[in-house]
XYZ file of C-alpha atoms in Angstrom:
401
model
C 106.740 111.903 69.608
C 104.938 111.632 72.631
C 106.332 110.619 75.919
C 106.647 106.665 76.465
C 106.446 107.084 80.232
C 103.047 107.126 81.718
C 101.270 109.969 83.814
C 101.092 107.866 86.418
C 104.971 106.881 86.365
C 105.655 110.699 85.999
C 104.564 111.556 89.319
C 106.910 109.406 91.318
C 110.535 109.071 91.865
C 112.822 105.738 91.696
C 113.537 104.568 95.568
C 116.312 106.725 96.578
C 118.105 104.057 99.330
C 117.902 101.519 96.276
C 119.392 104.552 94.426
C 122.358 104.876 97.090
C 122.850 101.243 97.431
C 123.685 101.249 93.779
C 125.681 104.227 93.595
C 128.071 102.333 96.695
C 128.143 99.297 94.850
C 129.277 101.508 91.315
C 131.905 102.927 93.538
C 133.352 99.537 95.350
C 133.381 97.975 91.690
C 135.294 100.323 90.307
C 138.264 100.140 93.366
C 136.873 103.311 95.368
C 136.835 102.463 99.428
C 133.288 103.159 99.902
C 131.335 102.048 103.126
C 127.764 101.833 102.331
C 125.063 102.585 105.088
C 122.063 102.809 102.768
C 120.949 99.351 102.816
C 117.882 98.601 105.039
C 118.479 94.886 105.731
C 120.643 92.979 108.243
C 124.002 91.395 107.905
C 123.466 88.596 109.532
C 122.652 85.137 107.378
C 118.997 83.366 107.230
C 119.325 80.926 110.172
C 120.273 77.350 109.039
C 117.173 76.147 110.141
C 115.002 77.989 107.972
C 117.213 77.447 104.541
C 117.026 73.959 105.627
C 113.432 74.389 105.173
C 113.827 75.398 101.869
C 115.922 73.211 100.515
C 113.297 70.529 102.020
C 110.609 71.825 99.980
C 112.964 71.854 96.893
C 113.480 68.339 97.245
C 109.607 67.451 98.024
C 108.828 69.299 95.047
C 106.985 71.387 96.484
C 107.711 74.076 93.010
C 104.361 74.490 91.302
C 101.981 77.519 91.488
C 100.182 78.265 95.109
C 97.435 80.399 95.702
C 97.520 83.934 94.712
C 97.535 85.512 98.323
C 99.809 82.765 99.834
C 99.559 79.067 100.515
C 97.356 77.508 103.286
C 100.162 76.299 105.527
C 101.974 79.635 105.534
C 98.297 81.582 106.369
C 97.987 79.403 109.367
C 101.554 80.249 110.586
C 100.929 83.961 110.116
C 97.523 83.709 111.914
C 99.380 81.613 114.281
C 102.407 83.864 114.791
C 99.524 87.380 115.136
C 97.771 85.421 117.924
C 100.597 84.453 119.826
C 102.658 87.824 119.619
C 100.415 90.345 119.201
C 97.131 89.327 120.644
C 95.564 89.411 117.823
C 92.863 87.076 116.037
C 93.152 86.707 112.062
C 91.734 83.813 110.672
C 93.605 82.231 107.331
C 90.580 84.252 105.650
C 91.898 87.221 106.973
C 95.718 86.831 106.303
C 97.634 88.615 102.560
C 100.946 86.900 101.471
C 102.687 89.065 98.945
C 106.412 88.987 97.262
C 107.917 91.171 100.249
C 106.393 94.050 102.070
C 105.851 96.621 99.491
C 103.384 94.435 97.252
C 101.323 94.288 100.340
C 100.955 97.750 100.547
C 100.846 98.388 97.320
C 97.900 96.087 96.606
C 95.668 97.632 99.742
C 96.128 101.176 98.115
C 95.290 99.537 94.791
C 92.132 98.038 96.019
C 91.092 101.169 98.352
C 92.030 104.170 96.810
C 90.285 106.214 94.275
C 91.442 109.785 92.222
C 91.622 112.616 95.033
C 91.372 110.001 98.029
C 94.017 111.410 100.569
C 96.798 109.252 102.619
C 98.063 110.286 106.050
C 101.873 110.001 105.517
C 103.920 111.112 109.144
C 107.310 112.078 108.066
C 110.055 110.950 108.049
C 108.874 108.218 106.204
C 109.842 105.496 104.521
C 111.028 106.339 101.014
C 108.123 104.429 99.263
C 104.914 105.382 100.911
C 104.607 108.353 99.189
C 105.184 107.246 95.523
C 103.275 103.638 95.859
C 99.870 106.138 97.114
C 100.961 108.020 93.803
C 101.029 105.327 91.905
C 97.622 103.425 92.881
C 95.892 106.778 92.385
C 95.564 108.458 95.687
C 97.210 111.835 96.792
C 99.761 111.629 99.649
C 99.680 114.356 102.632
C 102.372 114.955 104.637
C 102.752 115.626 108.178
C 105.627 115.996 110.167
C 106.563 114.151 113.393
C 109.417 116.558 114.536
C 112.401 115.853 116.988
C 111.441 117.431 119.764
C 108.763 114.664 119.927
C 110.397 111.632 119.324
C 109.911 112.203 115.135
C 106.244 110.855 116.573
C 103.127 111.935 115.271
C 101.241 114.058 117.870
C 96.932 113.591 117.700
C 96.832 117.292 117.599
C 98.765 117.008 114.282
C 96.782 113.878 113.000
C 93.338 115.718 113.619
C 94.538 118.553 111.797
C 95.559 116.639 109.058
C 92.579 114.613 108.542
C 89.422 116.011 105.663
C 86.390 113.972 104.396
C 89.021 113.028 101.650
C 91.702 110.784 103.909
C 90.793 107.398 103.306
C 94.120 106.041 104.994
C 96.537 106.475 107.825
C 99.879 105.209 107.652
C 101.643 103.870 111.128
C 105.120 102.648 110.714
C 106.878 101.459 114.491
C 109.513 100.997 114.963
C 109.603 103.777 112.016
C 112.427 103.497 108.967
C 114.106 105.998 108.921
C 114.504 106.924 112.387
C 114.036 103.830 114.509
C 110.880 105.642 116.550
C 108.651 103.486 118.283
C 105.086 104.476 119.401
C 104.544 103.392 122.984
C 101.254 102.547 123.869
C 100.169 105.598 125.617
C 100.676 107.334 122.305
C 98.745 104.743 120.360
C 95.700 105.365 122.527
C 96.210 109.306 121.596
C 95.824 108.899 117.915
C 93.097 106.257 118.366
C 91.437 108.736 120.097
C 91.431 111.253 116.948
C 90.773 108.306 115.064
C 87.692 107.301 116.906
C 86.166 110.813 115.243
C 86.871 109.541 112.127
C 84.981 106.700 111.066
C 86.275 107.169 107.424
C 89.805 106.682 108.128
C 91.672 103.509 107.762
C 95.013 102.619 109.527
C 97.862 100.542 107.862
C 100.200 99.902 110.059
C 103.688 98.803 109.060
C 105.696 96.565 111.777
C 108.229 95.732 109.891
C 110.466 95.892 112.689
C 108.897 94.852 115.715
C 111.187 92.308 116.373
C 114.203 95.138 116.936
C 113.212 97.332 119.928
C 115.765 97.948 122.947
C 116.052 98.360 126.192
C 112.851 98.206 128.010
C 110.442 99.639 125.492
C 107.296 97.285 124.937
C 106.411 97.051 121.402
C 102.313 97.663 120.513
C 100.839 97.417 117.445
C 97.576 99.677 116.799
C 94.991 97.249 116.259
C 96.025 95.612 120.049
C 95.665 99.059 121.715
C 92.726 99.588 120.519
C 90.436 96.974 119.174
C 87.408 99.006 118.292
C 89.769 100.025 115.620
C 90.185 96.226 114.211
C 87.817 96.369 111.752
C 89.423 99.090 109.991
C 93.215 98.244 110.421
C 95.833 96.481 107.874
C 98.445 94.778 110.308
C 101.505 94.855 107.922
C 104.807 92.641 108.326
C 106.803 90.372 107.207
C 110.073 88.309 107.465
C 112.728 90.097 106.232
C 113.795 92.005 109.322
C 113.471 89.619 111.984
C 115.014 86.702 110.109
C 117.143 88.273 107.746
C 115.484 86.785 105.158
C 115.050 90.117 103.198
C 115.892 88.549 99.771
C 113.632 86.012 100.019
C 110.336 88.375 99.398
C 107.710 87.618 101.528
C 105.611 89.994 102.893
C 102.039 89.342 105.113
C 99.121 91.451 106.375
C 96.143 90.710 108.440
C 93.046 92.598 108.277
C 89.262 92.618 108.226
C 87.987 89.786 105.145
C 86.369 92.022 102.501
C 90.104 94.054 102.679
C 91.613 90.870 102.096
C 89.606 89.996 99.140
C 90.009 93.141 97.541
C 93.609 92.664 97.612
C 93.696 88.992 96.947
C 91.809 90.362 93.330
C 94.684 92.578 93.126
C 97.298 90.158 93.847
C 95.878 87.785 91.296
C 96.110 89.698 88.129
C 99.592 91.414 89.293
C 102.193 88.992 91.185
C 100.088 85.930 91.933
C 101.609 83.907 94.620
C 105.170 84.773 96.258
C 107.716 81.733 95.342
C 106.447 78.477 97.090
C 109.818 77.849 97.979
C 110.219 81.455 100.097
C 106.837 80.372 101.485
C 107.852 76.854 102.919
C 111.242 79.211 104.416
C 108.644 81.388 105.888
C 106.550 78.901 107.550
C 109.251 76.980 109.443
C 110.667 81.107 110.271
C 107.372 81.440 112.166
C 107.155 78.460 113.547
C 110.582 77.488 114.327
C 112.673 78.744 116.957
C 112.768 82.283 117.871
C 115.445 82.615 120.502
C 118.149 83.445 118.234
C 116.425 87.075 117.878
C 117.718 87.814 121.473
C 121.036 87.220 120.719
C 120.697 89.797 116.897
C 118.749 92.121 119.389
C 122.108 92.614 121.699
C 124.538 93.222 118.596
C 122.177 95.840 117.061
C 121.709 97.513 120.485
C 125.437 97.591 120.521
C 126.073 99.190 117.462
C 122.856 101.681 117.918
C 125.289 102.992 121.422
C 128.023 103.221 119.014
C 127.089 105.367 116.535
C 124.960 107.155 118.532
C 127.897 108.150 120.948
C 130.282 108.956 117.488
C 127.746 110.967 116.097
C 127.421 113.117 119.228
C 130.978 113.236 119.134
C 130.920 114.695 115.183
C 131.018 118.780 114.989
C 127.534 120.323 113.830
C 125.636 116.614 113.954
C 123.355 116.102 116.681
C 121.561 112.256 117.257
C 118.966 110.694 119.311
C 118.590 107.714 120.440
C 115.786 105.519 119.079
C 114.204 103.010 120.376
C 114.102 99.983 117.647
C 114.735 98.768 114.181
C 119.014 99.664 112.529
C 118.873 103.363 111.592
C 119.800 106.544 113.224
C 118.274 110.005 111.813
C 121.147 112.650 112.880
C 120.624 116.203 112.614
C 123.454 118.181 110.594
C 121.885 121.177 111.066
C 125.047 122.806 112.769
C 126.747 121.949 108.938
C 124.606 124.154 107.095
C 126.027 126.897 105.386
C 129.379 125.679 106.067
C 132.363 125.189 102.838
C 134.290 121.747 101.637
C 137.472 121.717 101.113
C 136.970 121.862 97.451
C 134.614 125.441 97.780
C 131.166 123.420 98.044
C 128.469 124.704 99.768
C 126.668 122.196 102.321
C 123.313 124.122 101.564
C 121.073 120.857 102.266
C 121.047 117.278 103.490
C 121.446 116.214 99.806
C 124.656 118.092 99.197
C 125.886 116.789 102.811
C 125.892 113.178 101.678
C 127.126 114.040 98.339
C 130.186 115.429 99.462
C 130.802 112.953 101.813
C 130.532 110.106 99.602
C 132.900 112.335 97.531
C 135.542 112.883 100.307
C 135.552 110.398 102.525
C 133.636 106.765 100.807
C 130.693 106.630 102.793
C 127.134 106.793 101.239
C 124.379 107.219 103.630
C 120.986 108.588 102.476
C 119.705 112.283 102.513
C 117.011 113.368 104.413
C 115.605 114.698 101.995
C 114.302 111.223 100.672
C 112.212 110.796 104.364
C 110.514 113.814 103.942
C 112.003 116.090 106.445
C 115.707 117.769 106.473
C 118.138 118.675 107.328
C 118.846 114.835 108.252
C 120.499 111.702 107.259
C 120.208 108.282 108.007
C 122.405 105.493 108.296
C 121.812 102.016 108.720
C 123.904 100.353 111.458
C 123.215 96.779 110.319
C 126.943 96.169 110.091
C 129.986 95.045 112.069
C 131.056 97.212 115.078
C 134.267 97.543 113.138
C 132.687 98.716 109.521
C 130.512 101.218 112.138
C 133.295 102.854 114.004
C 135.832 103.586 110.515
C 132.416 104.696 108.878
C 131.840 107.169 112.052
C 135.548 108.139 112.126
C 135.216 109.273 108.207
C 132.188 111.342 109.201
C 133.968 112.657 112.235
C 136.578 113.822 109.377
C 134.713 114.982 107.079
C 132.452 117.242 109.361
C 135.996 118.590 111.073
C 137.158 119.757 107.588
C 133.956 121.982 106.666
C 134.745 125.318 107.072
């Protein structure tokens, strides 16, 4: 009998942080004391004001279909919202509403991307790039953005990288997994190498923008460097900033025959993200914004918290990053050592299967970013939850022999 799963399907791998999530949530159900630090969204609730919103549109009715790419109103908030915090002009024409961030991103590769076509992917990366360039047909290429520079991709590194084949480049800053930002200065480097390379797209994923610390000033690519406009997907969405990641809406601007290409996409796949998440959306853009200063603060908090615990932990080293919830510690100094129970820690995947083992807390291997040996945890949790999670690690890394 031959195999139901398609070739396509074959060459990827389920999401391994949705993989961990689940595992945590297995565990908890079944009475285990687990603390999970795999899940990439915030613990803080929607603000009022924006469910309000919904629950407005609810009662106006406002429940039918919308158009595929997203509904006018929410378009003009988006090309609103690009103008007024990043400098940049999209008209409506130019604006993608998807279901949540991946669908965007998915449906540019789908439009662009033929068999052999090559995506830049700096690792560590988020867990899906990879596999969605898989899946729409392309071939992903890997290059690493090492510690010593910030896990930042270095133009020396990008211009090696690129061949008449790379059709895309893919910036994500602040960066999941390890909270990296580009400053601007290093922007202008790869635009540079990109300036050689007429062929070569950029999508840029900021995600997080909303969640840098400290003094950094967050710069998107397309703002740096606006010769590069016309061949750059600005990628976001509301799920960070607002903690509205269950409610699935996802946005890009870009350059108008992009935008078409995907809107094709977008109407034979999803059609239009729930009208209801849209109206939430709009009055999230619109509405007040000064709350973010006050989710800003706690996350810095907890980002010196672990930071300082992890530094603290026996064979784990950590830097500090500059923006979104995750830390990316090294546990290099673990490697080769014993459990308790005679295991081997010969890799980051084995690490953060024996701790969930010993000690109840399920963080995801670095293995999944594309570069070990690593681990990241998401500190979008309490303070308290934070320090007993670190304290288990602490443990845990004590007892290897």
């Amino acid at each position: 009998m031959s195999s139901l799963q398609s070739a396509a399907l074959a060459r990827v791998k389920p999401s391994a942080t949705l993989a961990v999530t689940a595992q945590a949530r297995q565990l908890k159900a079944e009475g285990r004391d687990v603390i999970g630090l795999g899940a990439g969204e915030p613990d803080f609730d929607t603000p009022d004001n924006i469910k309000q919103a919904a629950i407005d549109a609810i009662t106006r009715g406002e429940t039918k279909y919308t158009d595929a790419d997203g509904m006018p109103q929410l378009k003009a908030a988006i090309s609103a919202k690009f103008k007024r915090e990043n400098g940049l002009d999209y008209s409506t024409a130019q604006i993608h509403v998807a279901p949540g961030g991946k669908p965007v991103i998915f449906n540019a590769f789908v439009a662009t991307l033929n068999p052999g076509d090559e995506v830049i992917v700096p690792a560590p990366y988020w867990v899906s790039y990879p596999d969605m360039v898989l899946l729409a047909g392309g071939e992903p290429v890997t290059v690493i953005g090492e510690e010593k520079d910030g896990f930042k991709l270095r133009p020396e590194v990008l211009e090696a990288a690129i061949t008449p084949k790379t059709r895309w480049l893919i910036l994500n800053s602040p960066s999941n997994p390890t909270g990296a930002a580009y400053t601007r200065a290093e922007l202008e480097g790869l635009a540079d190498v990109l300036r050689r390379h007429p062929q070569v797209w950029v999508l840029t994923d900021d995600m997080y923008e909303h969640l840098v610390y400290g003094d950094f000033e967050y710069t998107t690519i397309a703002q740096v460097a606006p010769d590069l406009y016309d061949r750059t997907l600005t990628v976001n969405g509301v799920s960070k900033a607002y903690a509205m990641t269950g409610w699935r809406i996802g946005y890009a601007g870009g350059p108008k025959p992009l935008i078409d290409l995907m809107r094709k996409v977008a109407s034979q796949t999803t059609s239009n993200p729930t009208s209801i998440s849209q109206w939430a959306a709009v009055e999230a853009l619109n509405g007040p914004q000064d709350f973010m200063a006050e989710r800003r603060v706690a996350f810095e908090k907890r980002r010196d918290l672990v930071v300082s615990m992890l530094n603290q932990t026996a064979g784990v080293t950590c830097a500090t990053p500059e923006g979104a919830f995750y830390v990316y510690p090294s546990i290099a100094g673990l490697i080769g050592k014993t459990t308790e129970g005679g295991v081997v820690i010969d890799g980051d995947s084995t690490f953060a299967a024996e701790l969930l083992n010993a000690e109840g807390v399920a963080v995801v291997q670095g293995e999944a970013f594309g570069l070990s040996p690593y681990f990241r945890i998401s500190y979008a949790t309490s303070e308290a939850v934070l320090e007993e999670a670190c304290t288990r690690i602490q443990r845990f890394a004590a007892s290897l022999k």
